[in-house]
Amino acid sequence: MRFIHITQYDEQLMMLAKPVYDRFRRILLSANSRINPKYLDKLKEIGIHSLIVEDAISKGITMEELVDMPTWMDVIQTLNETYDAVQTKKPFPLKNVQAAIGKLILETRQRSLVLPIPASSVATELKPYAHSVNVAILALQVAKGLNYNDMMLRDLALGCLLHDIGKAVTADSKKHPEEGFEVIRRVREASLLSAHIAFQHHERVDGTGYPRGIAGKDFHEYAQICGMCNRYENMTSAEGIPSHDAIERLMALSGSAYDVHLLHAFVTSVPSYPPGSKVLLNNGKYAIVTKIVSHMQRPMVRYLETEEELLLADHPTVMVTQTI
């Protein structure tokens, strides 16, 4: 099992490993089926650019690190309904949002590593919600490495899940953080820290961010985590930047956009080469990443030619030189 760009799909060699959903969250194409070429153009038209497939190269790769897809889709639906409630000035569905957060926290507790499904895997109308769900998943993964307690996880997850809720109120990208703060602040049972995540997620520790240009310790740790995860998710999903490149770009912001220790927590919590990634090694051999064992940046790989497996953490001289 592995992710591919939709343009790489080969009907003769590949089969869907996970379902494809439309904008109403209905299954368009089920798992274990092949895509007729005439449907590929339809998928592109509705904004789907990534597929999860099974093929000979990815044989035996379970991608058990991925968030449970039905859970992921349920949380996307809850967030969609929450945006609709804010836009139409209906009561804020906090209980539904809290239940969704509980599902995400349970996902991160059950496994040592949980990875989001790229927002590029869903229709255009669902992408904003998938993005926010993914930011929350990544943030919870980072927070687990920082030993956050249950209350901290819930406050962080609420703020990350709703970090863009201001966009339900305004189309002005520079104003959505403050509008999001106001939306969450008015929910009596929500933590003010969660509201500040929405307010601050575009700030920087050097004071050059927005909307307030705050700096240093005024840039709250929760909001920094959200900001990092937001940048990473946008790069990997919306911009199609490989994970290792996105992490390198984040690391270049150490000390200027985010605190060093928080960036370190991110790098040690999110893998540079997710399972299913095809790579070229410095020994000249092509391989595919099969799983993350213990080290986020040194995964288990399988040589494509011989099918021999190698744990890079145990072979420090073998390096990834390129993703394919």
PDB file of N, CA, C and O in Angstrom, residues 231-289:
ATOM      1  N   ARG A 231       1.949  24.853   8.643  1.00  0.00           N
ATOM      2  CA  ARG A 231       2.907  25.035   7.544  1.00  0.00           C
ATOM      3  C   ARG A 231       3.225  23.703   6.880  1.00  0.00           C
ATOM      4  O   ARG A 231       3.234  23.580   5.650  1.00  0.00           O
ATOM      5  N   TYR A 232       3.503  22.697   7.703  1.00  0.00           N
ATOM      6  CA  TYR A 232       3.882  21.389   7.172  1.00  0.00           C
ATOM      7  C   TYR A 232       2.744  20.787   6.348  1.00  0.00           C
ATOM      8  O   TYR A 232       2.969  20.283   5.242  1.00  0.00           O
ATOM      9  N   GLU A 233       1.525  20.848   6.876  1.00  0.00           N
ATOM     10  CA  GLU A 233       0.393  20.244   6.167  1.00  0.00           C
ATOM     11  C   GLU A 233       0.119  20.958   4.859  1.00  0.00           C
ATOM     12  O   GLU A 233      -0.176  20.322   3.845  1.00  0.00           O
ATOM     13  N   ASN A 234       0.232  22.276   4.868  1.00  0.00           N
ATOM     14  CA  ASN A 234       0.051  23.025   3.620  1.00  0.00           C
ATOM     15  C   ASN A 234       1.114  22.654   2.593  1.00  0.00           C
ATOM     16  O   ASN A 234       0.817  22.483   1.404  1.00  0.00           O
ATOM     17  N   MET A 235       2.351  22.526   3.040  1.00  0.00           N
ATOM     18  CA  MET A 235       3.431  22.182   2.113  1.00  0.00           C
ATOM     19  C   MET A 235       3.236  20.794   1.517  1.00  0.00           C
ATOM     20  O   MET A 235       3.357  20.603   0.301  1.00  0.00           O
ATOM     21  N   THR A 236       2.925  19.813   2.345  1.00  0.00           N
ATOM     22  CA  THR A 236       2.856  18.434   1.861  1.00  0.00           C
ATOM     23  C   THR A 236       1.569  18.131   1.107  1.00  0.00           C
ATOM     24  O   THR A 236       1.584  17.346   0.152  1.00  0.00           O
ATOM     25  N   SER A 237       0.457  18.756   1.496  1.00  0.00           N
ATOM     26  CA  SER A 237      -0.820  18.474   0.831  1.00  0.00           C
ATOM     27  C   SER A 237      -1.104  19.444  -0.307  1.00  0.00           C
ATOM     28  O   SER A 237      -1.298  19.038  -1.452  1.00  0.00           O
ATOM     29  N   ALA A 238      -1.134  20.738   0.000  1.00  0.00           N
ATOM     30  CA  ALA A 238      -1.529  21.727  -1.006  1.00  0.00           C
ATOM     31  C   ALA A 238      -0.439  21.983  -2.039  1.00  0.00           C
ATOM     32  O   ALA A 238      -0.719  22.175  -3.217  1.00  0.00           O
ATOM     33  N   GLU A 239       0.828  21.969  -1.592  1.00  0.00           N
ATOM     34  CA  GLU A 239       1.930  22.313  -2.489  1.00  0.00           C
ATOM     35  C   GLU A 239       2.650  21.093  -3.046  1.00  0.00           C
ATOM     36  O   GLU A 239       3.497  21.222  -3.941  1.00  0.00           O
ATOM     37  N   GLY A 240       2.351  19.903  -2.534  1.00  0.00           N
ATOM     38  CA  GLY A 240       2.966  18.681  -3.038  1.00  0.00           C
ATOM     39  C   GLY A 240       4.447  18.555  -2.740  1.00  0.00           C
ATOM     40  O   GLY A 240       5.184  17.856  -3.445  1.00  0.00           O
ATOM     41  N   ILE A 241       4.916  19.201  -1.695  1.00  0.00           N
ATOM     42  CA  ILE A 241       6.327  19.125  -1.314  1.00  0.00           C
ATOM     43  C   ILE A 241       6.555  17.833  -0.529  1.00  0.00           C
ATOM     44  O   ILE A 241       5.804  17.531   0.399  1.00  0.00           O
ATOM     45  N   PRO A 242       7.581  17.047  -0.861  1.00  0.00           N
ATOM     46  CA  PRO A 242       7.851  15.815  -0.115  1.00  0.00           C
ATOM     47  C   PRO A 242       8.076  16.093   1.370  1.00  0.00           C
ATOM     48  O   PRO A 242       8.575  17.168   1.745  1.00  0.00           O
ATOM     49  N   SER A 243       7.747  15.125   2.199  1.00  0.00           N
ATOM     50  CA  SER A 243       7.816  15.309   3.654  1.00  0.00           C
ATOM     51  C   SER A 243       9.190  15.759   4.119  1.00  0.00           C
ATOM     52  O   SER A 243       9.308  16.661   4.960  1.00  0.00           O
ATOM     53  N   HIS A 244      10.254  15.133   3.598  1.00  0.00           N
ATOM     54  CA  HIS A 244      11.589  15.488   4.086  1.00  0.00           C
ATOM     55  C   HIS A 244      11.949  16.916   3.716  1.00  0.00           C
ATOM     56  O   HIS A 244      12.607  17.625   4.495  1.00  0.00           O
ATOM     57  N   ASP A 245      11.528  17.372   2.531  1.00  0.00           N
ATOM     58  CA  ASP A 245      11.782  18.758   2.138  1.00  0.00           C
ATOM     59  C   ASP A 245      10.999  19.722   3.027  1.00  0.00           C
ATOM     60  O   ASP A 245      11.506  20.789   3.416  1.00  0.00           O
ATOM     61  N   ALA A 246       9.756  19.379   3.341  1.00  0.00           N
ATOM     62  CA  ALA A 246       8.935  20.229   4.198  1.00  0.00           C
ATOM     63  C   ALA A 246       9.556  20.350   5.585  1.00  0.00           C
ATOM     64  O   ALA A 246       9.584  21.436   6.180  1.00  0.00           O
ATOM     65  N   ILE A 247      10.070  19.237   6.102  1.00  0.00           N
ATOM     66  CA  ILE A 247      10.715  19.275   7.413  1.00  0.00           C
ATOM     67  C   ILE A 247      11.987  20.113   7.369  1.00  0.00           C
ATOM     68  O   ILE A 247      12.268  20.901   8.282  1.00  0.00           O
ATOM     69  N   GLU A 248      12.756  20.000   6.302  1.00  0.00           N
ATOM     70  CA  GLU A 248      13.961  20.827   6.150  1.00  0.00           C
ATOM     71  C   GLU A 248      13.597  22.304   6.139  1.00  0.00           C
ATOM     72  O   GLU A 248      14.284  23.138   6.734  1.00  0.00           O
ATOM     73  N   ARG A 249      12.522  22.659   5.443  1.00  0.00           N
ATOM     74  CA  ARG A 249      12.106  24.063   5.374  1.00  0.00           C
ATOM     75  C   ARG A 249      11.655  24.567   6.740  1.00  0.00           C
ATOM     76  O   ARG A 249      11.888  25.730   7.093  1.00  0.00           O
ATOM     77  N   LEU A 250      11.007  23.696   7.512  1.00  0.00           N
ATOM     78  CA  LEU A 250      10.637  24.078   8.871  1.00  0.00           C
ATOM     79  C   LEU A 250      11.875  24.275   9.743  1.00  0.00           C
ATOM     80  O   LEU A 250      11.967  25.239  10.516  1.00  0.00           O
ATOM     81  N   MET A 251      12.822  23.367   9.622  1.00  0.00           N
ATOM     82  CA  MET A 251      14.034  23.464  10.428  1.00  0.00           C
ATOM     83  C   MET A 251      14.796  24.757  10.139  1.00  0.00           C
ATOM     84  O   MET A 251      15.459  25.314  11.022  1.00  0.00           O
ATOM     85  N   ALA A 252      14.692  25.244   8.914  1.00  0.00           N
ATOM     86  CA  ALA A 252      15.355  26.506   8.560  1.00  0.00           C
ATOM     87  C   ALA A 252      14.741  27.692   9.296  1.00  0.00           C
ATOM     88  O   ALA A 252      15.340  28.774   9.347  1.00  0.00           O
ATOM     89  N   LEU A 253      13.545  27.504   9.878  1.00  0.00           N
ATOM     90  CA  LEU A 253      12.865  28.573  10.607  1.00  0.00           C
ATOM     91  C   LEU A 253      13.136  28.514  12.106  1.00  0.00           C
ATOM     92  O   LEU A 253      12.552  29.276  12.877  1.00  0.00           O
ATOM     93  N   SER A 254      14.033  27.616  12.515  1.00  0.00           N
ATOM     94  CA  SER A 254      14.349  27.456  13.931  1.00  0.00           C
ATOM     95  C   SER A 254      14.899  28.755  14.510  1.00  0.00           C
ATOM     96  O   SER A 254      15.865  29.327  14.003  1.00  0.00           O
ATOM     97  N   GLY A 255      14.273  29.214  15.575  1.00  0.00           N
ATOM     98  CA  GLY A 255      14.728  30.419  16.250  1.00  0.00           C
ATOM     99  C   GLY A 255      14.175  31.706  15.675  1.00  0.00           C
ATOM    100  O   GLY A 255      14.191  32.740  16.342  1.00  0.00           O
ATOM    101  N   SER A 256      13.693  31.665  14.435  1.00  0.00           N
ATOM    102  CA  SER A 256      13.114  32.875  13.842  1.00  0.00           C
ATOM    103  C   SER A 256      11.593  32.816  13.845  1.00  0.00           C
ATOM    104  O   SER A 256      10.922  33.773  14.236  1.00  0.00           O
ATOM    105  N   ALA A 257      11.039  31.676  13.418  1.00  0.00           N
ATOM    106  CA  ALA A 257       9.583  31.519  13.442  1.00  0.00           C
ATOM    107  C   ALA A 257       9.115  30.744  14.666  1.00  0.00           C
ATOM    108  O   ALA A 257       8.071  31.056  15.248  1.00  0.00           O
ATOM    109  N   TYR A 258       9.888  29.724  15.066  1.00  0.00           N
ATOM    110  CA  TYR A 258       9.473  28.845  16.165  1.00  0.00           C
ATOM    111  C   TYR A 258      10.650  28.556  17.092  1.00  0.00           C
ATOM    112  O   TYR A 258      11.809  28.575  16.673  1.00  0.00           O
ATOM    113  N   ASP A 259      10.336  28.271  18.343  1.00  0.00           N
ATOM    114  CA  ASP A 259      11.371  27.935  19.319  1.00  0.00           C
ATOM    115  C   ASP A 259      12.078  26.648  18.919  1.00  0.00           C
ATOM    116  O   ASP A 259      11.464  25.711  18.391  1.00  0.00           O
ATOM    117  N   VAL A 260      13.366  26.588  19.228  1.00  0.00           N
ATOM    118  CA  VAL A 260      14.191  25.450  18.832  1.00  0.00           C
ATOM    119  C   VAL A 260      13.667  24.152  19.428  1.00  0.00           C
ATOM    120  O   VAL A 260      13.581  23.132  18.732  1.00  0.00           O
ATOM    121  N   HIS A 261      13.288  24.162  20.703  1.00  0.00           N
ATOM    122  CA  HIS A 261      12.885  22.901  21.339  1.00  0.00           C
ATOM    123  C   HIS A 261      11.568  22.379  20.773  1.00  0.00           C
ATOM    124  O   HIS A 261      11.346  21.164  20.715  1.00  0.00           O
ATOM    125  N   LEU A 262      10.698  23.285  20.325  1.00  0.00           N
ATOM    126  CA  LEU A 262       9.433  22.844  19.730  1.00  0.00           C
ATOM    127  C   LEU A 262       9.654  22.278  18.333  1.00  0.00           C
ATOM    128  O   LEU A 262       9.027  21.284  17.946  1.00  0.00           O
ATOM    129  N   LEU A 263      10.559  22.885  17.565  1.00  0.00           N
ATOM    130  CA  LEU A 263      10.891  22.323  16.252  1.00  0.00           C
ATOM    131  C   LEU A 263      11.544  20.964  16.406  1.00  0.00           C
ATOM    132  O   LEU A 263      11.295  20.042  15.625  1.00  0.00           O
ATOM    133  N   HIS A 264      12.368  20.812  17.435  1.00  0.00           N
ATOM    134  CA  HIS A 264      12.982  19.506  17.693  1.00  0.00           C
ATOM    135  C   HIS A 264      11.904  18.470  17.996  1.00  0.00           C
ATOM    136  O   HIS A 264      11.981  17.321  17.516  1.00  0.00           O
ATOM    137  N   ALA A 265      10.907  18.878  18.783  1.00  0.00           N
ATOM    138  CA  ALA A 265       9.806  17.960  19.109  1.00  0.00           C
ATOM    139  C   ALA A 265       9.059  17.561  17.843  1.00  0.00           C
ATOM    140  O   ALA A 265       8.641  16.398  17.697  1.00  0.00           O
ATOM    141  N   PHE A 266       8.882  18.491  16.923  1.00  0.00           N
ATOM    142  CA  PHE A 266       8.214  18.174  15.658  1.00  0.00           C
ATOM    143  C   PHE A 266       9.035  17.175  14.857  1.00  0.00           C
ATOM    144  O   PHE A 266       8.510  16.160  14.366  1.00  0.00           O
ATOM    145  N   VAL A 267      10.318  17.448  14.704  1.00  0.00           N
ATOM    146  CA  VAL A 267      11.189  16.607  13.871  1.00  0.00           C
ATOM    147  C   VAL A 267      11.282  15.183  14.428  1.00  0.00           C
ATOM    148  O   VAL A 267      11.395  14.220  13.660  1.00  0.00           O
ATOM    149  N   THR A 268      11.232  15.043  15.744  1.00  0.00           N
ATOM    150  CA  THR A 268      11.318  13.710  16.345  1.00  0.00           C
ATOM    151  C   THR A 268       9.964  13.014  16.443  1.00  0.00           C
ATOM    152  O   THR A 268       9.878  11.894  16.931  1.00  0.00           O
ATOM    153  N   SER A 269       8.911  13.679  15.957  1.00  0.00           N
ATOM    154  CA  SER A 269       7.560  13.106  16.023  1.00  0.00           C
ATOM    155  C   SER A 269       6.951  12.823  14.661  1.00  0.00           C
ATOM    156  O   SER A 269       5.980  12.063  14.564  1.00  0.00           O
ATOM    157  N   VAL A 270       7.498  13.437  13.604  1.00  0.00           N
ATOM    158  CA  VAL A 270       6.932  13.309  12.261  1.00  0.00           C
ATOM    159  C   VAL A 270       8.004  12.757  11.321  1.00  0.00           C
ATOM    160  O   VAL A 270       9.096  13.321  11.226  1.00  0.00           O
ATOM    161  N   PRO A 271       7.728  11.648  10.635  1.00  0.00           N
ATOM    162  CA  PRO A 271       8.758  11.022   9.791  1.00  0.00           C
ATOM    163  C   PRO A 271       9.048  11.801   8.521  1.00  0.00           C
ATOM    164  O   PRO A 271       8.147  12.358   7.888  1.00  0.00           O
ATOM    165  N   SER A 272      10.319  11.832   8.143  1.00  0.00           N
ATOM    166  CA  SER A 272      10.719  12.470   6.884  1.00  0.00           C
ATOM    167  C   SER A 272      10.301  11.637   5.676  1.00  0.00           C
ATOM    168  O   SER A 272      10.039  12.186   4.603  1.00  0.00           O
ATOM    169  N   TYR A 273      10.271  10.324   5.864  1.00  0.00           N
ATOM    170  CA  TYR A 273       9.959   9.415   4.751  1.00  0.00           C
ATOM    171  C   TYR A 273       8.842   8.470   5.201  1.00  0.00           C
ATOM    172  O   TYR A 273       9.097   7.391   5.744  1.00  0.00           O
ATOM    173  N   PRO A 274       7.586   8.855   4.997  1.00  0.00           N
ATOM    174  CA  PRO A 274       6.462   8.013   5.420  1.00  0.00           C
ATOM    175  C   PRO A 274       6.466   6.666   4.694  1.00  0.00           C
ATOM    176  O   PRO A 274       7.021   6.546   3.592  1.00  0.00           O
ATOM    177  N   PRO A 275       5.855   5.649   5.287  1.00  0.00           N
ATOM    178  CA  PRO A 275       5.746   4.358   4.604  1.00  0.00           C
ATOM    179  C   PRO A 275       5.142   4.511   3.213  1.00  0.00           C
ATOM    180  O   PRO A 275       4.206   5.290   3.006  1.00  0.00           O
ATOM    181  N   GLY A 276       5.715   3.774   2.249  1.00  0.00           N
ATOM    182  CA  GLY A 276       5.266   3.866   0.866  1.00  0.00           C
ATOM    183  C   GLY A 276       6.109   4.796   0.021  1.00  0.00           C
ATOM    184  O   GLY A 276       5.960   4.818  -1.205  1.00  0.00           O
ATOM    185  N   SER A 277       6.998   5.567   0.659  1.00  0.00           N
ATOM    186  CA  SER A 277       7.867   6.484  -0.098  1.00  0.00           C
ATOM    187  C   SER A 277       8.919   5.691  -0.868  1.00  0.00           C
ATOM    188  O   SER A 277       9.587   4.817  -0.311  1.00  0.00           O
ATOM    189  N   LYS A 278       9.079   5.999  -2.155  1.00  0.00           N
ATOM    190  CA  LYS A 278      10.151   5.402  -2.959  1.00  0.00           C
ATOM    191  C   LYS A 278      11.375   6.304  -2.864  1.00  0.00           C
ATOM    192  O   LYS A 278      11.271   7.526  -3.024  1.00  0.00           O
ATOM    193  N   VAL A 279      12.537   5.699  -2.611  1.00  0.00           N
ATOM    194  CA  VAL A 279      13.742   6.492  -2.375  1.00  0.00           C
ATOM    195  C   VAL A 279      14.944   5.897  -3.112  1.00  0.00           C
ATOM    196  O   VAL A 279      14.969   4.698  -3.453  1.00  0.00           O
ATOM    197  N   LEU A 280      15.919   6.755  -3.347  1.00  0.00           N
ATOM    198  CA  LEU A 280      17.223   6.338  -3.857  1.00  0.00           C
ATOM    199  C   LEU A 280      18.222   6.504  -2.728  1.00  0.00           C
ATOM    200  O   LEU A 280      18.281   7.561  -2.088  1.00  0.00           O
ATOM    201  N   LEU A 281      18.998   5.458  -2.470  1.00  0.00           N
ATOM    202  CA  LEU A 281      19.975   5.483  -1.383  1.00  0.00           C
ATOM    203  C   LEU A 281      21.364   5.824  -1.909  1.00  0.00           C
ATOM    204  O   LEU A 281      21.632   5.722  -3.109  1.00  0.00           O
ATOM    205  N   ASN A 282      22.257   6.205  -1.002  1.00  0.00           N
ATOM    206  CA  ASN A 282      23.600   6.600  -1.426  1.00  0.00           C
ATOM    207  C   ASN A 282      24.456   5.427  -1.877  1.00  0.00           C
ATOM    208  O   ASN A 282      25.561   5.614  -2.382  1.00  0.00           O
ATOM    209  N   ASN A 283      23.951   4.193  -1.729  1.00  0.00           N
ATOM    210  CA  ASN A 283      24.652   3.028  -2.271  1.00  0.00           C
ATOM    211  C   ASN A 283      24.200   2.715  -3.695  1.00  0.00           C
ATOM    212  O   ASN A 283      24.562   1.674  -4.259  1.00  0.00           O
ATOM    213  N   GLY A 284      23.379   3.610  -4.251  1.00  0.00           N
ATOM    214  CA  GLY A 284      22.929   3.455  -5.625  1.00  0.00           C
ATOM    215  C   GLY A 284      21.705   2.577  -5.794  1.00  0.00           C
ATOM    216  O   GLY A 284      21.252   2.358  -6.924  1.00  0.00           O
ATOM    217  N   LYS A 285      21.143   2.082  -4.694  1.00  0.00           N
ATOM    218  CA  LYS A 285      20.003   1.173  -4.772  1.00  0.00           C
ATOM    219  C   LYS A 285      18.687   1.924  -4.553  1.00  0.00           C
ATOM    220  O   LYS A 285      18.607   2.850  -3.746  1.00  0.00           O
ATOM    221  N   TYR A 286      17.663   1.480  -5.300  1.00  0.00           N
ATOM    222  CA  TYR A 286      16.316   2.017  -5.122  1.00  0.00           C
ATOM    223  C   TYR A 286      15.584   1.174  -4.084  1.00  0.00           C
ATOM    224  O   TYR A 286      15.751  -0.051  -4.025  1.00  0.00           O
ATOM    225  N   ALA A 287      14.789   1.857  -3.259  1.00  0.00           N
ATOM    226  CA  ALA A 287      14.093   1.152  -2.183  1.00  0.00           C
ATOM    227  C   ALA A 287      12.743   1.812  -1.931  1.00  0.00           C
ATOM    228  O   ALA A 287      12.445   2.898  -2.449  1.00  0.00           O
ATOM    229  N   ILE A 288      11.925   1.146  -1.128  1.00  0.00           N
ATOM    230  CA  ILE A 288      10.652   1.703  -0.700  1.00  0.00           C
ATOM    231  C   ILE A 288      10.600   1.606   0.817  1.00  0.00           C
ATOM    232  O   ILE A 288      11.053   0.617   1.412  1.00  0.00           O
ATOM    233  N   VAL A 289      10.104   2.651   1.452  1.00  0.00           N
ATOM    234  CA  VAL A 289       9.976   2.657   2.905  1.00  0.00           C
ATOM    235  C   VAL A 289       8.805   1.756   3.288  1.00  0.00           C
ATOM    236  O   VAL A 289       7.696   1.919   2.769  1.00  0.00           O
TER     237      VAL A 289
END
